[in-house]
PDB file of C-alpha atoms in Angstrom:
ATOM      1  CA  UNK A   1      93.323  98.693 108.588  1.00 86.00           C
ATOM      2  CA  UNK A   2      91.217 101.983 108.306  1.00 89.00           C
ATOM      3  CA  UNK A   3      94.120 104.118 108.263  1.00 90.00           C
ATOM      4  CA  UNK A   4      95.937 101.835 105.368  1.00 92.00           C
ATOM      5  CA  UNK A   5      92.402 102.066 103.481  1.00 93.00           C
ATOM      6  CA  UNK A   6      92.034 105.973 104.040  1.00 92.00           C
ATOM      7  CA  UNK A   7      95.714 106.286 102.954  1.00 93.00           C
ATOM      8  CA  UNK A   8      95.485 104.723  99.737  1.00 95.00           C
ATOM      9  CA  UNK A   9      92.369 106.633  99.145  1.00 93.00           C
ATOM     10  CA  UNK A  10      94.271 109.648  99.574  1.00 92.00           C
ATOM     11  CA  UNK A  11      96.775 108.295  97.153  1.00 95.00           C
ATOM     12  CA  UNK A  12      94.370 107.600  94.570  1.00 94.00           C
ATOM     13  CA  UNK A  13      92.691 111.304  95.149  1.00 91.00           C
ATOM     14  CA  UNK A  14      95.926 112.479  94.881  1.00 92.00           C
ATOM     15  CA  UNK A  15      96.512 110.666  90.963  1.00 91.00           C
ATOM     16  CA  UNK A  16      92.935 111.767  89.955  1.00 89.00           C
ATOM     17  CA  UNK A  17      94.117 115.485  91.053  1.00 87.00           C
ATOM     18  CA  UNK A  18      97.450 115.159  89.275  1.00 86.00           C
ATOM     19  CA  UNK A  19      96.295 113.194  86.244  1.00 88.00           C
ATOM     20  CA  UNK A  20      92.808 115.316  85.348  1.00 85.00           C
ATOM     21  CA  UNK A  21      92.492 118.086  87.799  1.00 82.00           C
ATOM     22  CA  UNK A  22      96.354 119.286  86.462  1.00 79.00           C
ATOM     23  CA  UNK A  23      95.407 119.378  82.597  1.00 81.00           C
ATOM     24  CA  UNK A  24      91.858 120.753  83.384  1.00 78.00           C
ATOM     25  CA  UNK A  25      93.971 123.518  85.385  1.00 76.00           C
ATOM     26  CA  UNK A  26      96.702 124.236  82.990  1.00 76.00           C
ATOM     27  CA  UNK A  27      93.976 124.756  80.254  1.00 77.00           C
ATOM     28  CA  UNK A  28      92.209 127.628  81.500  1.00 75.00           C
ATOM     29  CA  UNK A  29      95.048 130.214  80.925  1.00 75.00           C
ATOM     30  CA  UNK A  30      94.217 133.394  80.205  1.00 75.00           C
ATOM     31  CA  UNK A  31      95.701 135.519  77.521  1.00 75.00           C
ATOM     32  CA  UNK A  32      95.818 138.898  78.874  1.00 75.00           C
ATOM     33  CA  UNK A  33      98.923 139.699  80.770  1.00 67.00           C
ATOM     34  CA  UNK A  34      97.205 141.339  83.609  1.00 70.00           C
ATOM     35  CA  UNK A  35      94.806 138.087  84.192  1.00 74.00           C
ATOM     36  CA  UNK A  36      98.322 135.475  84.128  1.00 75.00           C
ATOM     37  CA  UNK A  37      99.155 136.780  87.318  1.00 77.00           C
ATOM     38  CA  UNK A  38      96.126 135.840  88.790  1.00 78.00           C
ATOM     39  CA  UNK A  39      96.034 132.329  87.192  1.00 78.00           C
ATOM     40  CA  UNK A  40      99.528 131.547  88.286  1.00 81.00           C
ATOM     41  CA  UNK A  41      97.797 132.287  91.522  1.00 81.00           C
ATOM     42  CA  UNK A  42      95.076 130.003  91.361  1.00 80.00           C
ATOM     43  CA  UNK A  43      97.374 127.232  89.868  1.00 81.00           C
ATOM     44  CA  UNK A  44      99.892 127.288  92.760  1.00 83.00           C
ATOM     45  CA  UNK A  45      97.304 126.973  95.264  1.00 84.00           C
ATOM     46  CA  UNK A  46      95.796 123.964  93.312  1.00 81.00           C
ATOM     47  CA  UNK A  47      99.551 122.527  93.677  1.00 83.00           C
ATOM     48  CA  UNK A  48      99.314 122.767  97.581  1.00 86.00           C
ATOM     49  CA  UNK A  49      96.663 120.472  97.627  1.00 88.00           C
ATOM     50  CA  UNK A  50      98.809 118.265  96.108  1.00 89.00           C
ATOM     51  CA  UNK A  51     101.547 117.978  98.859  1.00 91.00           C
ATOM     52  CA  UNK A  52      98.398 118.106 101.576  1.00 91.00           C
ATOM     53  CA  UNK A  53      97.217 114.502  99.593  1.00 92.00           C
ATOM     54  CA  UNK A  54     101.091 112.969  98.882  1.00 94.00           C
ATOM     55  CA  UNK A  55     101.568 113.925 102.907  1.00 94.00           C
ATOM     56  CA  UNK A  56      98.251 112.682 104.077  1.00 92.00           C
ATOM     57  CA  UNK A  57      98.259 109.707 102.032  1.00 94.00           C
ATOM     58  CA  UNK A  58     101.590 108.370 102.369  1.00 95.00           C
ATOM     59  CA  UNK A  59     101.516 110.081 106.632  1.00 93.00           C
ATOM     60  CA  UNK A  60      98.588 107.831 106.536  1.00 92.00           C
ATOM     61  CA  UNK A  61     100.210 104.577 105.095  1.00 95.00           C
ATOM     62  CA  UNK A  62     103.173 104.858 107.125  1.00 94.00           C
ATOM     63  CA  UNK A  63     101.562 105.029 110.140  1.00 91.00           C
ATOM     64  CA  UNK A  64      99.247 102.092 109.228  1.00 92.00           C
ATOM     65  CA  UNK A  65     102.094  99.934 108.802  1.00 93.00           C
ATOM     66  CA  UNK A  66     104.783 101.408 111.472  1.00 92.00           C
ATOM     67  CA  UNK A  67     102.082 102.651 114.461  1.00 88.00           C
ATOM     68  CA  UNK A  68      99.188 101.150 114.223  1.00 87.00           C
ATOM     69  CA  UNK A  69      97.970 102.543 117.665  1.00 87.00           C
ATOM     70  CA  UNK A  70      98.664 106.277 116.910  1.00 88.00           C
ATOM     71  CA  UNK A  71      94.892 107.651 117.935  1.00 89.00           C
ATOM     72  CA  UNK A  72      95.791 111.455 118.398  1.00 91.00           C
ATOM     73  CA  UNK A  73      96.699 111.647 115.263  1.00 91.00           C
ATOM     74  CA  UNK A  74      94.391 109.730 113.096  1.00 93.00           C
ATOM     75  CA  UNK A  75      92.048 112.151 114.990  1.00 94.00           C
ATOM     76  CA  UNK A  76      94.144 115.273 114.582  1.00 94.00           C
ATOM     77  CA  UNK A  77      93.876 113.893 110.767  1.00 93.00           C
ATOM     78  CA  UNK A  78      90.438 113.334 110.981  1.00 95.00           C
ATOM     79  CA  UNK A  79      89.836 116.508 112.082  1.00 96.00           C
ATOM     80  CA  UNK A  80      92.090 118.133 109.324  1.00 94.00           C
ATOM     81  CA  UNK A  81      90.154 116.357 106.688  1.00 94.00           C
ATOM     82  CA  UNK A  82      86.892 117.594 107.830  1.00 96.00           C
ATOM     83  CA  UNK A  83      87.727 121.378 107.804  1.00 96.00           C
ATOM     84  CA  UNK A  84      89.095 121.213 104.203  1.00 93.00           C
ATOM     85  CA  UNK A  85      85.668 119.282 103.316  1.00 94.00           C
ATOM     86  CA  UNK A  86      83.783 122.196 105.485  1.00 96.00           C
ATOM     87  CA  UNK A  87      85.796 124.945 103.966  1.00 93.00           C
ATOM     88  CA  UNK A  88      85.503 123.814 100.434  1.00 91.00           C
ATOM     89  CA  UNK A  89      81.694 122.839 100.630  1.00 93.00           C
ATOM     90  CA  UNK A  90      81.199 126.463 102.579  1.00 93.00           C
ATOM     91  CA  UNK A  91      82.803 127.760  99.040  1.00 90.00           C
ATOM     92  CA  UNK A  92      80.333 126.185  96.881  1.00 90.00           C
ATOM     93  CA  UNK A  93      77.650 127.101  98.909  1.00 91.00           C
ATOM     94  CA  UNK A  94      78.465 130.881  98.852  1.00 90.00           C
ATOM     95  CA  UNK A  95      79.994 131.066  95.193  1.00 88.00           C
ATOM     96  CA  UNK A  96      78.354 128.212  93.359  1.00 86.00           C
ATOM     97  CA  UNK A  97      75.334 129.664  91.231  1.00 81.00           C
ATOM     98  CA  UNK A  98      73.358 126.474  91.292  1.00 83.00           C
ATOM     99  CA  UNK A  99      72.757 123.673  93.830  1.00 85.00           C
ATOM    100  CA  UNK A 100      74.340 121.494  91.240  1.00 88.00           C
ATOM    101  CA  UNK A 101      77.905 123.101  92.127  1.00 86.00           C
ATOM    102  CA  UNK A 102      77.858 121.101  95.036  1.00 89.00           C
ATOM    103  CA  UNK A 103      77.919 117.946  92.944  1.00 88.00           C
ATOM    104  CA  UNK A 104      79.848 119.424  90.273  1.00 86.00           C
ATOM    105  CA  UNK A 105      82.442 120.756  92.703  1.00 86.00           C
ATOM    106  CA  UNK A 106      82.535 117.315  94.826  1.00 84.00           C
ATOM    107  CA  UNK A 107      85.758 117.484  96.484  1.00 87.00           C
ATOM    108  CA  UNK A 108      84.392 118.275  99.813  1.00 90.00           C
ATOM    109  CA  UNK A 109      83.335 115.054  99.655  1.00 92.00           C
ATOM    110  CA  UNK A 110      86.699 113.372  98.829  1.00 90.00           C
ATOM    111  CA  UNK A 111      87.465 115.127 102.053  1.00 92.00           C
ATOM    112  CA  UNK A 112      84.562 114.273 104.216  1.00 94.00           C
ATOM    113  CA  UNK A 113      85.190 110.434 102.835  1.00 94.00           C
ATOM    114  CA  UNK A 114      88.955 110.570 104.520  1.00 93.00           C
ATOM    115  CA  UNK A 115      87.603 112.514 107.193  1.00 94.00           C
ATOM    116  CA  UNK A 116      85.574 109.579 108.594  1.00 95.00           C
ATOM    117  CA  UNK A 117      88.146 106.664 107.478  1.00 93.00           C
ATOM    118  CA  UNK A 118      90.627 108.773 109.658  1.00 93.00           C
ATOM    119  CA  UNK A 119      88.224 109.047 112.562  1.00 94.00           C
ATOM    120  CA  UNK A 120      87.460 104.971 112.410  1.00 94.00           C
ATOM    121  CA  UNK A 121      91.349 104.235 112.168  1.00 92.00           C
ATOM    122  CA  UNK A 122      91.721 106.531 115.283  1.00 90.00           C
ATOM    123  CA  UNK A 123      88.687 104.610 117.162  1.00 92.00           C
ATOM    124  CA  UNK A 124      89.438 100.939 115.906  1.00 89.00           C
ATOM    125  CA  UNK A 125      93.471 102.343 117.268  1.00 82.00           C
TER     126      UNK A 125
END
């Protein structure tokens, strides 16, 4: 049941990301030609967070359904979901100009959040 829960969670992190992160993304770009490149940049590494959530979340429901029992890799998961939520707070932390960025900037959280629901499904397994 914790892996179904964490799934859908990723699924709805992954609308919020599409649905407002996208447009919030697509209107920051920059005029100059020389900055486009950079933003094109930016914007296709925003888009491979996207597959990481579709994978994770429907990996996630798939295998909460199909194999319930699958420990290693609700851990392996678990333990996925926690470096992106390290990495991305670690981020904030060092580029973040107030300690406000860390709420502002709160997808470490989202992370953190699956993190743990992946680490239950992989105990309750």
């Amino acid at each position: 049941m914790a892996a179904l829960i964490t799934g859908i969670w990723f699924l709805l992190v992954l609308g919020v990301h599409l649905f407002m992160g996208g447009p919030a993304a697509l209107k920051h770009r920059p005029e100059p030609a020389d900055l486009h490149r950079l933003w094109l940049m930016k914007l296709g590494a925003f888009h491979l967070i996207t597959v990481d959530l579709a994978v994770l979340g429907a990996g996630l429901v798939y295998l909460a359904l199909v194999f319930p029992a699958a420990q290693s890799v609700y851990q392996g998961i678990a333990a996925l979901c926690l470096l992106y939520a390290l990495v991305w707070l670690s981020q904030v932390l060092r580029w973040g100009k107030t300690s406000r960025a860390v709420l502002e900037q709160g997808q470490w959280m989202l992370f953190l959040i699956a993190a743990l629901g992946s680490f239950v499904a992989g105990q309750l397994a």
